[in-house]
Short mmCIF file of C-alpha atoms and ligand atoms in Angstrom, two decimals:
data_model
loop_
_atom_site.label_atom_id
_atom_site.label_comp_id
_atom_site.label_asym_id
_atom_site.label_seq_id
_atom_site.Cartn_x
_atom_site.Cartn_y
_atom_site.Cartn_z
CA MET D 1 -43.35 6.73 35.33
CA PRO D 2 -43.82 9.84 33.16
CA SER D 3 -40.94 10.30 30.74
CA VAL D 4 -38.54 13.14 31.54
CA GLU D 5 -38.22 15.76 28.84
CA GLY D 6 -34.97 15.46 26.92
CA VAL D 7 -34.29 11.81 27.79
CA GLY D 8 -34.82 10.74 24.18
CA ALA D 9 -31.89 12.87 22.99
CA ARG D 10 -29.67 11.51 25.80
CA ARG D 11 -30.65 7.93 25.03
CA ALA D 12 -29.71 8.54 21.41
CA ALA D 13 -26.39 10.11 22.49
CA LEU D 14 -25.71 6.99 24.54
CA GLN D 15 -26.41 4.79 21.53
CA MET D 16 -24.06 6.91 19.41
CA LEU D 17 -21.21 6.96 21.94
CA ASP D 18 -21.51 3.21 22.34
CA ALA D 19 -21.46 2.65 18.55
CA VAL D 20 -18.35 4.81 18.20
CA LEU D 21 -16.35 3.47 21.13
CA ARG D 22 -17.37 -0.18 21.13
CA ARG D 23 -18.09 -0.79 17.46
CA GLY D 24 -15.65 1.63 15.87
CA GLN D 25 -18.29 3.52 13.87
CA THR D 26 -17.97 7.14 12.80
CA LEU D 27 -20.19 9.57 14.69
CA ASP D 28 -21.92 10.40 11.38
CA ALA D 29 -22.77 6.74 10.79
CA ALA D 30 -23.81 6.23 14.42
CA GLY D 31 -26.02 9.33 14.20
CA GLY D 32 -27.52 8.13 10.93
CA ALA D 33 -28.60 4.88 12.56
CA VAL D 34 -30.72 6.68 15.17
CA ARG D 35 -34.28 7.21 13.98
CA ASN D 36 -37.53 8.66 15.35
CA LEU D 37 -36.04 11.79 16.84
CA SER D 38 -36.94 15.37 15.98
CA PRO D 39 -34.14 17.14 14.05
CA GLN D 40 -33.59 19.28 17.15
CA ASP D 41 -33.17 16.28 19.47
CA HIS D 42 -31.01 14.54 16.89
CA GLY D 43 -28.76 17.59 16.72
CA LEU D 44 -28.57 17.71 20.51
CA ALA D 45 -27.70 14.00 20.71
CA VAL D 46 -24.86 14.38 18.19
CA ALA D 47 -23.61 17.47 20.04
CA ILE D 48 -23.58 15.65 23.41
CA ALA D 49 -21.79 12.57 22.03
CA GLY D 50 -19.32 14.85 20.21
CA GLU D 51 -18.57 16.84 23.36
CA ALA D 52 -17.94 13.60 25.26
CA LEU D 53 -15.53 12.39 22.56
CA ARG D 54 -13.60 15.69 22.66
CA ARG D 55 -12.82 15.25 26.34
CA LEU D 56 -13.00 11.54 27.09
CA PRO D 57 -9.72 11.10 29.06
CA ASP D 58 -10.54 14.10 31.27
CA LEU D 59 -14.12 12.95 31.82
CA ASP D 60 -12.87 9.51 32.79
CA ALA D 61 -10.39 11.02 35.23
CA LEU D 62 -13.22 12.99 36.85
CA ILE D 63 -15.39 9.88 37.10
CA ASP D 64 -12.53 7.86 38.62
CA SER D 65 -11.88 10.60 41.17
CA ALA D 66 -15.43 10.27 42.51
CA THR D 67 -15.73 6.51 43.04
CA ARG D 68 -13.57 3.74 44.40
CA GLN D 69 -15.30 1.30 42.11
CA ARG D 70 -13.41 0.69 38.86
CA LEU D 71 -16.08 1.14 36.17
CA PRO D 72 -15.22 -0.84 33.04
CA ASP D 73 -14.51 1.37 29.99
CA ASP D 74 -17.56 0.21 28.08
CA SER D 75 -19.95 -0.07 31.05
CA LYS D 76 -23.24 1.72 30.78
CA ALA D 77 -22.56 3.60 34.02
CA ARG D 78 -19.35 5.09 32.64
CA MET D 79 -20.97 5.94 29.30
CA VAL D 80 -23.91 7.72 30.98
CA LEU D 81 -21.59 9.61 33.33
CA ARG D 82 -19.38 10.71 30.41
CA LEU D 83 -22.42 12.09 28.61
CA ALA D 84 -23.73 13.92 31.68
CA LEU D 85 -20.35 15.51 32.41
CA ALA D 86 -19.87 16.41 28.75
CA GLN D 87 -23.12 18.35 28.88
CA LYS D 88 -22.00 20.18 32.00
CA ILE D 89 -18.58 21.10 30.59
CA GLY D 90 -19.21 21.39 26.88
CA LEU D 91 -22.79 22.59 26.64
CA GLY D 92 -23.43 24.32 29.97
CA THR D 93 -26.50 22.17 30.72
CA PRO D 94 -27.94 22.99 34.20
CA ASP D 95 -27.16 20.41 36.91
CA HIS D 96 -30.78 19.44 37.57
CA ALA D 97 -31.39 18.79 33.86
CA LEU D 98 -28.33 16.64 33.36
CA VAL D 99 -29.08 14.55 36.46
CA ALA D 100 -32.78 14.18 35.58
CA THR D 101 -31.94 13.02 32.05
CA ALA D 102 -29.07 10.73 33.07
CA LEU D 103 -30.82 8.63 35.69
CA PRO D 104 -33.58 7.15 33.46
CA LEU D 105 -30.81 5.77 31.22
CA VAL D 106 -29.62 3.51 34.03
CA ASP D 107 -33.01 2.51 35.47
CA GLY D 108 -32.91 -1.06 36.68
CA GLY D 109 -29.11 -0.82 36.67
CA PRO D 110 -26.42 1.21 38.39
CA ARG D 111 -28.73 4.15 39.13
CA ARG D 112 -27.45 4.73 42.66
CA LEU D 113 -23.86 4.63 41.54
CA VAL D 114 -24.43 7.13 38.73
CA HIS D 115 -26.44 9.39 41.01
CA GLY D 116 -23.73 9.20 43.67
CA VAL D 117 -20.85 10.00 41.30
CA LEU D 118 -22.70 12.89 39.67
CA GLY D 119 -23.79 14.27 43.05
CA THR D 120 -20.22 14.15 44.38
CA LEU D 121 -18.75 15.86 41.33
CA LEU D 122 -21.43 18.52 41.02
CA ARG D 123 -21.21 19.39 44.74
CA LYS D 124 -17.43 19.72 44.49
CA GLY D 125 -17.72 21.88 41.39
CA ILE D 126 -16.33 21.01 37.96
CA GLU D 127 -13.65 23.21 36.45
CA PRO D 128 -13.75 23.92 32.69
CA ILE D 129 -11.26 21.85 30.71
CA GLY D 130 -9.30 24.31 28.55
CA ALA D 131 -7.05 21.93 26.67
CA PRO D 132 -8.47 18.40 26.91
CA ARG D 133 -6.05 15.50 27.05
CA LEU D 134 -5.75 13.39 23.92
CA PRO D 135 -6.10 9.61 24.26
CA PRO D 136 -2.72 8.60 25.78
CA GLU D 137 -1.68 6.41 22.82
CA VAL D 138 -2.37 9.26 20.37
CA ALA D 139 -0.52 11.83 22.50
CA GLU D 140 2.45 9.47 22.72
CA ARG D 141 2.42 8.68 18.99
CA TRP D 142 2.21 12.33 17.90
CA ALA D 143 4.74 13.53 20.50
CA GLY D 144 7.13 10.91 19.11
CA VAL D 145 6.78 11.99 15.47
CA TRP D 146 5.81 15.69 15.64
CA GLY D 147 6.93 16.79 19.10
CA ASP D 148 5.19 17.97 22.23
CA GLU D 149 4.26 21.42 20.86
CA VAL D 150 2.08 19.81 18.22
CA VAL D 151 0.36 17.69 20.88
CA GLN D 152 -0.29 20.82 22.96
CA ALA D 153 -1.72 22.61 19.90
CA ALA D 154 -3.95 19.61 19.14
CA ARG D 155 -5.18 19.69 22.75
CA ARG D 156 -6.13 23.35 22.44
CA GLN D 157 -7.82 22.76 19.10
CA ILE D 158 -9.91 19.77 20.06
CA ALA D 159 -11.73 21.85 22.69
CA THR D 160 -13.28 24.23 20.19
CA ARG D 161 -15.37 23.83 17.09
CA PRO D 162 -13.50 24.90 14.00
CA ALA D 163 -14.58 27.86 11.90
CA LEU D 164 -16.48 27.37 8.65
CA ASP D 165 -14.31 27.38 5.53
CA LEU D 166 -15.87 28.01 2.13
CA THR D 167 -14.28 27.49 -1.27
CA PHE D 168 -15.65 29.69 -4.04
CA ALA D 169 -16.00 28.63 -7.65
CA ASP D 170 -15.01 32.15 -8.64
CA ASP D 171 -12.07 33.66 -6.79
CA LEU D 172 -13.20 37.18 -7.72
CA GLU D 173 -16.10 36.89 -5.25
CA THR D 174 -14.13 36.05 -2.13
CA GLN D 175 -12.93 39.45 -0.89
CA ALA D 176 -16.36 41.07 -1.15
CA TYR D 177 -18.08 38.06 0.46
CA ALA D 178 -15.58 37.97 3.33
CA GLY D 179 -16.10 41.71 3.89
CA GLN D 180 -19.90 41.45 3.87
CA HIS D 181 -20.03 38.53 6.32
CA GLY D 182 -17.27 39.43 8.76
CA GLY D 183 -15.02 36.68 7.43
CA ALA D 184 -11.45 36.48 6.22
CA SER D 185 -9.92 35.17 3.02
CA LEU D 186 -6.74 33.24 3.82
CA ALA D 187 -6.08 31.96 0.29
CA PRO D 188 -7.40 32.52 -3.21
CA ALA D 189 -11.03 31.34 -3.55
CA HIS D 190 -11.26 30.87 0.24
CA VAL D 191 -13.43 32.54 2.90
CA ARG D 192 -13.42 31.68 6.61
CA LEU D 193 -16.52 32.53 8.66
CA GLN D 194 -17.33 32.05 12.33
CA SER D 195 -20.98 31.26 11.54
CA SER D 196 -21.88 27.62 11.27
CA SER D 197 -25.32 27.62 9.72
CA VAL D 198 -24.52 26.74 6.14
CA ALA D 199 -27.91 26.73 4.47
CA ASP D 200 -28.75 30.26 5.73
CA LEU D 201 -25.68 31.82 4.17
CA PRO D 202 -26.20 33.69 0.90
CA GLY D 203 -24.87 31.92 -2.17
CA TYR D 204 -25.43 28.34 -0.99
CA GLY D 205 -28.55 27.68 -3.05
CA GLU D 206 -26.99 29.26 -6.12
CA GLY D 207 -23.94 27.05 -5.67
CA ARG D 208 -21.39 29.86 -5.56
CA TRP D 209 -19.37 28.05 -2.90
CA TRP D 210 -19.06 24.79 -0.99
CA VAL D 211 -17.84 23.90 2.49
CA GLN D 212 -14.25 22.65 2.54
CA ASP D 213 -11.57 22.95 5.18
CA LEU D 214 -8.80 25.25 3.94
CA ALA D 215 -6.22 22.46 4.27
CA ALA D 216 -8.43 20.14 2.20
CA SER D 217 -8.48 22.74 -0.56
CA LEU D 218 -4.70 22.72 -0.97
CA PRO D 219 -4.07 19.45 -2.90
CA ALA D 220 -6.19 20.45 -5.92
CA ARG D 221 -4.18 23.68 -6.13
CA LEU D 222 -1.16 21.53 -7.05
CA ILE D 223 -2.74 20.24 -10.27
CA PRO D 224 -1.04 22.15 -13.10
CA ALA D 225 -3.34 24.72 -14.71
CA ASP D 226 -2.57 23.41 -18.20
CA ALA D 227 -3.56 19.78 -17.47
CA ALA D 228 -6.57 19.19 -19.71
CA GLY D 229 -7.76 15.74 -18.66
CA VAL D 230 -7.63 15.18 -14.89
CA LEU D 231 -8.51 12.01 -13.00
CA ASP D 232 -9.89 12.65 -9.53
CA LEU D 233 -9.41 9.29 -7.85
CA CYS D 234 -11.35 8.69 -4.61
CA ALA D 235 -13.39 11.76 -5.38
CA ALA D 236 -16.57 11.74 -3.32
CA PRO D 237 -18.20 13.81 -1.90
CA GLY D 238 -16.37 16.03 -4.32
CA GLY D 239 -14.80 19.10 -2.70
CA LYS D 240 -11.74 18.63 -4.85
CA THR D 241 -13.73 17.61 -7.95
CA MET D 242 -15.54 20.94 -7.78
CA GLN D 243 -12.27 22.84 -7.42
CA LEU D 244 -10.84 21.04 -10.46
CA ALA D 245 -13.97 21.57 -12.55
CA ALA D 246 -14.16 25.24 -11.50
CA ALA D 247 -10.52 25.65 -12.59
CA GLY D 248 -11.53 24.52 -16.08
CA HIS D 249 -10.15 20.97 -16.12
CA ARG D 250 -12.01 18.12 -17.82
CA VAL D 251 -12.52 15.86 -14.83
CA VAL D 252 -13.19 12.14 -14.51
CA ALA D 253 -14.20 11.49 -10.88
CA VAL D 254 -13.97 7.91 -9.60
CA ASP D 255 -15.22 6.59 -6.28
CA ALA D 256 -16.18 3.16 -5.00
CA SER D 257 -19.10 4.36 -2.87
CA ALA D 258 -22.46 4.73 -4.61
CA ASN D 259 -23.88 6.73 -1.68
CA ARG D 260 -21.02 9.16 -1.65
CA LEU D 261 -21.29 9.55 -5.43
CA VAL D 262 -24.91 10.62 -4.97
CA ARG D 263 -23.63 13.47 -2.80
CA LEU D 264 -20.99 14.28 -5.40
CA ARG D 265 -23.65 14.44 -8.12
CA GLU D 266 -25.83 16.74 -5.94
CA ASN D 267 -22.82 18.95 -5.23
CA LEU D 268 -22.06 19.29 -8.94
CA GLN D 269 -25.69 20.07 -9.72
CA ARG D 270 -25.87 22.74 -7.04
CA THR D 271 -22.65 24.39 -8.19
CA HIS D 272 -23.44 24.02 -11.93
CA LEU D 273 -20.09 22.30 -12.48
CA GLU D 274 -19.39 19.29 -14.64
CA ALA D 275 -17.44 16.07 -14.26
CA GLU D 276 -17.72 12.55 -15.60
CA LEU D 277 -18.62 10.30 -12.66
CA VAL D 278 -17.53 6.67 -12.43
CA GLU D 279 -18.56 4.26 -9.69
CA ALA D 280 -15.68 1.80 -9.48
CA ASP D 281 -13.12 0.20 -7.22
CA ALA D 282 -9.85 1.81 -8.23
CA LEU D 283 -8.03 -1.44 -7.42
CA THR D 284 -9.75 -3.19 -10.35
CA TRP D 285 -10.98 -0.36 -12.62
CA GLN D 286 -9.17 0.28 -15.92
CA PRO D 287 -9.53 3.65 -17.65
CA ASP D 288 -9.59 3.74 -21.45
CA ARG D 289 -7.11 6.65 -21.66
CA ALA D 290 -4.11 8.16 -19.90
CA PHE D 291 -4.47 11.41 -17.93
CA ASP D 292 -2.45 14.63 -17.92
CA ALA D 293 -2.79 14.80 -14.16
CA ILE D 294 -4.19 12.65 -11.37
CA LEU D 295 -5.31 13.65 -7.89
CA LEU D 296 -5.41 10.75 -5.44
CA ASP D 297 -7.03 11.90 -2.19
CA ALA D 298 -6.73 8.50 -0.60
CA PRO D 299 -8.92 6.94 2.08
CA CYS D 300 -7.06 7.09 5.40
CA SER D 301 -7.42 7.16 9.18
CA ALA D 302 -8.52 10.83 8.84
CA THR D 303 -6.81 11.71 12.12
CA GLY D 304 -6.19 15.21 10.74
CA THR D 305 -9.91 15.90 11.03
CA PHE D 306 -10.02 15.37 14.81
CA ARG D 307 -11.42 18.89 15.42
CA ARG D 308 -14.63 18.10 13.54
CA HIS D 309 -14.60 14.34 14.08
CA PRO D 310 -13.02 13.69 17.49
CA GLU D 311 -13.87 9.98 17.22
CA VAL D 312 -11.07 9.49 14.67
CA LEU D 313 -8.67 9.51 17.62
CA TYR D 314 -10.32 6.35 18.94
CA ARG D 315 -10.84 4.62 15.61
CA ALA D 316 -7.25 4.95 14.36
CA ARG D 317 -5.27 2.09 15.86
CA PRO D 318 -1.83 0.90 14.75
CA ARG D 319 -3.43 -1.95 12.84
CA THR D 320 -5.93 0.26 10.97
CA ILE D 321 -3.16 2.74 10.17
CA ALA D 322 -1.01 -0.07 8.75
CA GLU D 323 -3.96 -1.35 6.70
CA GLY D 324 -4.57 2.18 5.43
CA ALA D 325 -0.94 2.51 4.37
CA GLU D 326 -1.13 -0.75 2.44
CA LEU D 327 -4.26 0.37 0.57
CA GLN D 328 -2.76 3.80 -0.15
CA GLY D 329 0.36 2.18 -1.62
CA LYS D 330 -1.79 -0.01 -3.88
CA LEU D 331 -3.92 2.92 -5.03
CA LEU D 332 -0.80 4.94 -5.83
CA ASP D 333 0.58 2.03 -7.85
CA ARG D 334 -2.61 1.92 -9.88
CA ALA D 335 -2.78 5.68 -10.40
CA ALA D 336 0.85 5.76 -11.55
CA GLN D 337 0.00 3.47 -14.47
CA TRP D 338 -2.66 5.84 -15.80
CA LEU D 339 -0.54 8.97 -15.98
CA ARG D 340 0.89 10.11 -19.29
CA PRO D 341 4.68 10.68 -19.42
CA GLY D 342 5.41 14.17 -18.08
CA GLY D 343 2.12 14.18 -16.14
CA SER D 344 1.61 15.14 -12.48
CA LEU D 345 0.31 12.88 -9.73
CA VAL D 346 -0.86 14.64 -6.57
CA TYR D 347 -1.22 12.42 -3.49
CA SER D 348 -2.98 13.63 -0.35
CA VAL D 349 -4.36 12.29 2.93
CA CYS D 350 -6.12 14.05 5.83
CA SER D 351 -4.02 12.00 8.21
CA LEU D 352 -1.51 12.99 10.86
CA GLU D 353 0.18 9.60 10.66
CA PRO D 354 3.48 9.61 8.73
CA GLU D 355 2.82 5.94 7.82
CA GLU D 356 -0.01 7.19 5.58
CA GLY D 357 1.85 10.21 4.21
CA GLU D 358 5.61 10.55 4.12
CA GLU D 359 6.27 6.80 4.34
CA VAL D 360 3.84 5.92 1.53
CA ILE D 361 5.62 8.39 -0.73
CA ARG D 362 9.09 7.24 0.32
CA ASP D 363 8.15 3.64 -0.52
CA PHE D 364 6.53 4.68 -3.79
CA LEU D 365 9.53 6.69 -4.97
CA ALA D 366 11.87 3.83 -4.04
CA SER D 367 9.91 1.39 -6.21
CA HIS D 368 9.03 3.79 -9.09
CA PRO D 369 12.28 5.25 -10.43
CA GLY D 370 10.38 7.04 -13.22
CA PHE D 371 8.78 9.41 -10.68
CA THR D 372 10.26 12.35 -8.79
CA THR D 373 8.89 14.92 -6.36
CA ASP D 374 7.84 18.20 -7.95
CA ALA D 375 7.82 20.67 -5.04
CA PRO D 376 5.17 23.43 -5.03
CA ARG D 377 6.42 26.57 -6.69
CA PRO D 378 6.06 30.04 -5.11
CA GLY D 379 2.49 31.20 -5.37
CA GLU D 380 0.99 27.76 -5.99
CA LEU D 381 0.06 27.36 -2.32
CA PRO D 382 -0.59 30.02 0.32
CA ASP D 383 2.60 31.04 2.18
CA PHE D 384 1.58 29.32 5.42
CA ALA D 385 1.96 25.87 3.78
CA SER D 386 5.49 24.91 4.74
CA ILE D 387 7.40 22.65 2.39
CA SER D 388 9.70 19.92 3.70
CA PRO D 389 13.26 19.47 2.40
CA GLU D 390 11.88 16.62 0.25
CA GLY D 391 9.39 19.01 -1.37
CA TRP D 392 6.35 17.61 0.47
CA VAL D 393 3.68 19.57 2.33
CA ARG D 394 2.72 18.67 5.87
CA ILE D 395 -0.01 20.60 7.71
CA LEU D 396 0.15 20.13 11.49
CA PRO D 397 -1.99 21.29 14.43
CA GLY D 398 -0.78 24.72 15.52
CA LEU D 399 -0.51 26.13 12.00
CA LEU D 400 -2.59 29.33 11.63
CA GLU D 401 -3.84 28.75 15.17
CA ALA D 402 -4.64 32.43 15.78
CA GLU D 403 -6.83 32.38 12.66
CA GLY D 404 -8.67 29.23 13.76
CA GLY D 405 -6.33 26.43 12.63
CA LEU D 406 -6.53 23.84 9.88
CA ASP D 407 -7.18 20.15 9.49
CA GLY D 408 -4.02 18.02 9.53
CA PHE D 409 -2.94 16.98 6.03
CA PHE D 410 -0.13 15.57 3.95
CA MET D 411 0.26 16.20 0.23
CA THR D 412 2.84 16.00 -2.46
CA ARG D 413 3.10 16.30 -6.22
CA LEU D 414 5.04 13.70 -8.16
CA VAL D 415 5.93 13.95 -11.80
CA ARG D 416 6.43 11.11 -14.24
CA ALA D 417 9.52 11.31 -16.42
CA GLY D 418 8.58 12.40 -19.95
C1 LIG M 501 -10.79 11.03 1.66
S1 LIG M 501 -12.23 10.51 0.89
C2 LIG M 501 -12.26 11.51 -0.55
C3 LIG M 501 -12.69 12.93 -0.35
C4 LIG M 501 -12.82 13.68 -1.67
N1 LIG M 501 -11.60 13.63 -2.46
C5 LIG M 501 -13.21 15.13 -1.49
O1 LIG M 501 -12.37 16.03 -1.62
O2 LIG M 501 -14.40 15.39 -1.23
C6 LIG M 501 -11.78 8.95 0.25
C7 LIG M 501 -12.76 8.35 -0.73
O3 LIG M 501 -12.15 7.16 -1.23
C8 LIG M 501 -13.20 6.28 -1.62
N2 LIG M 501 -12.58 4.95 -1.79
C9 LIG M 501 -12.11 4.12 -0.83
N3 LIG M 501 -11.58 3.00 -1.38
C10 LIG M 501 -11.72 3.15 -2.72
C11 LIG M 501 -11.37 2.32 -3.85
N4 LIG M 501 -10.78 1.14 -3.67
N5 LIG M 501 -11.67 2.77 -5.08
C12 LIG M 501 -12.29 3.96 -5.25
N6 LIG M 501 -12.64 4.78 -4.24
C13 LIG M 501 -12.36 4.37 -3.00
C14 LIG M 501 -14.19 6.42 -0.49
O4 LIG M 501 -15.47 6.02 -0.91
C15 LIG M 501 -14.10 7.91 -0.19
O5 LIG M 501 -15.12 8.62 -0.84
#
């Protein structure tokens, strides 16, 4: 049988969706494992799998409405149907193309079933899904801790691709750049653009800016300007390292991942910024000096990045969140030992789970009486960053929604008694 055009990209999307949902991989890693595709087909495959992950509960409800058979969650039939419907809803693929590229994926298998379900749904007509449902366990968890309004905001935000945020090495450039490119500057050194093609934007090659969600740029702003030696712990790929180096700090950047450090090195080269790089596991590494300030941007469930990485909602389970919290507590313990008296320790996570944010800090403060919270002072962070009664910063879905929203984050600055 002659191969149908576009099936290769769909087959790759199927492989990616399967790797994410059944094997718990990130979409980036799953995409990286797929070879022998043109860059265009690879991009299409990632887009299709991503669109399916943004709307999975709604796609499943549609599928279930069109068949009496209960298709197991990880069955090939359900996976192929999810991908076909995601193309219809998220990418506007014509009906004939999505059917023609779906059926070869189930040849020798449930072809009739898939054809039947798709035919039924397409004949009936499929409504757009404005605010996709979150996975029920995530909706329940977030409604419990943050309230229903935050869940509704997250639902609206997961449907759309976020804008492109740039951080500039030189704050003086931002207003003019925003004006020239139809963007907006929502904080010092920040520009938000609607365009998404990074390499075509002026200034990339010269390293005048790097891509960094506005929320992710906030923790480094809490490092005191007069801190000379700064340890950037868990630093790669280096968004915060570049901010610290651009602000004039002498930075030691530590990360356990050799691959991610390669990206950090490339980022520094492109932006002409300097930092001392160390490949080490922070749980065993010992620095030969104490630091004036430390930024610990800890590994976490990353559920705050669900707009760009919708798969985080499926990867973060209570057990992985608890494991994350344990690691974060250990990393904080280590970092605390390397801070000079009077120094500042900034802790941040791109997580919407209080177990990885507020609770880690509560536990840390209870067991480290020499540390106290040092709340951000006026002007240190943009006004939209609300500060809790404890002096911590929590960024939730819904914040700056009219301007395009932010990744979810938690951050706080602690100070060691002098
Ligand atoms: C949230 S990411 C850091 C992002 C980075 N700060 C930035 O702004 O680009 C967490 C990093 O922690 C690193 N990591 C995880 N466990 C580590 C450990 N035990 N020691 C050092 N680095 C670790 C990971 O390799 C990863 O690069």
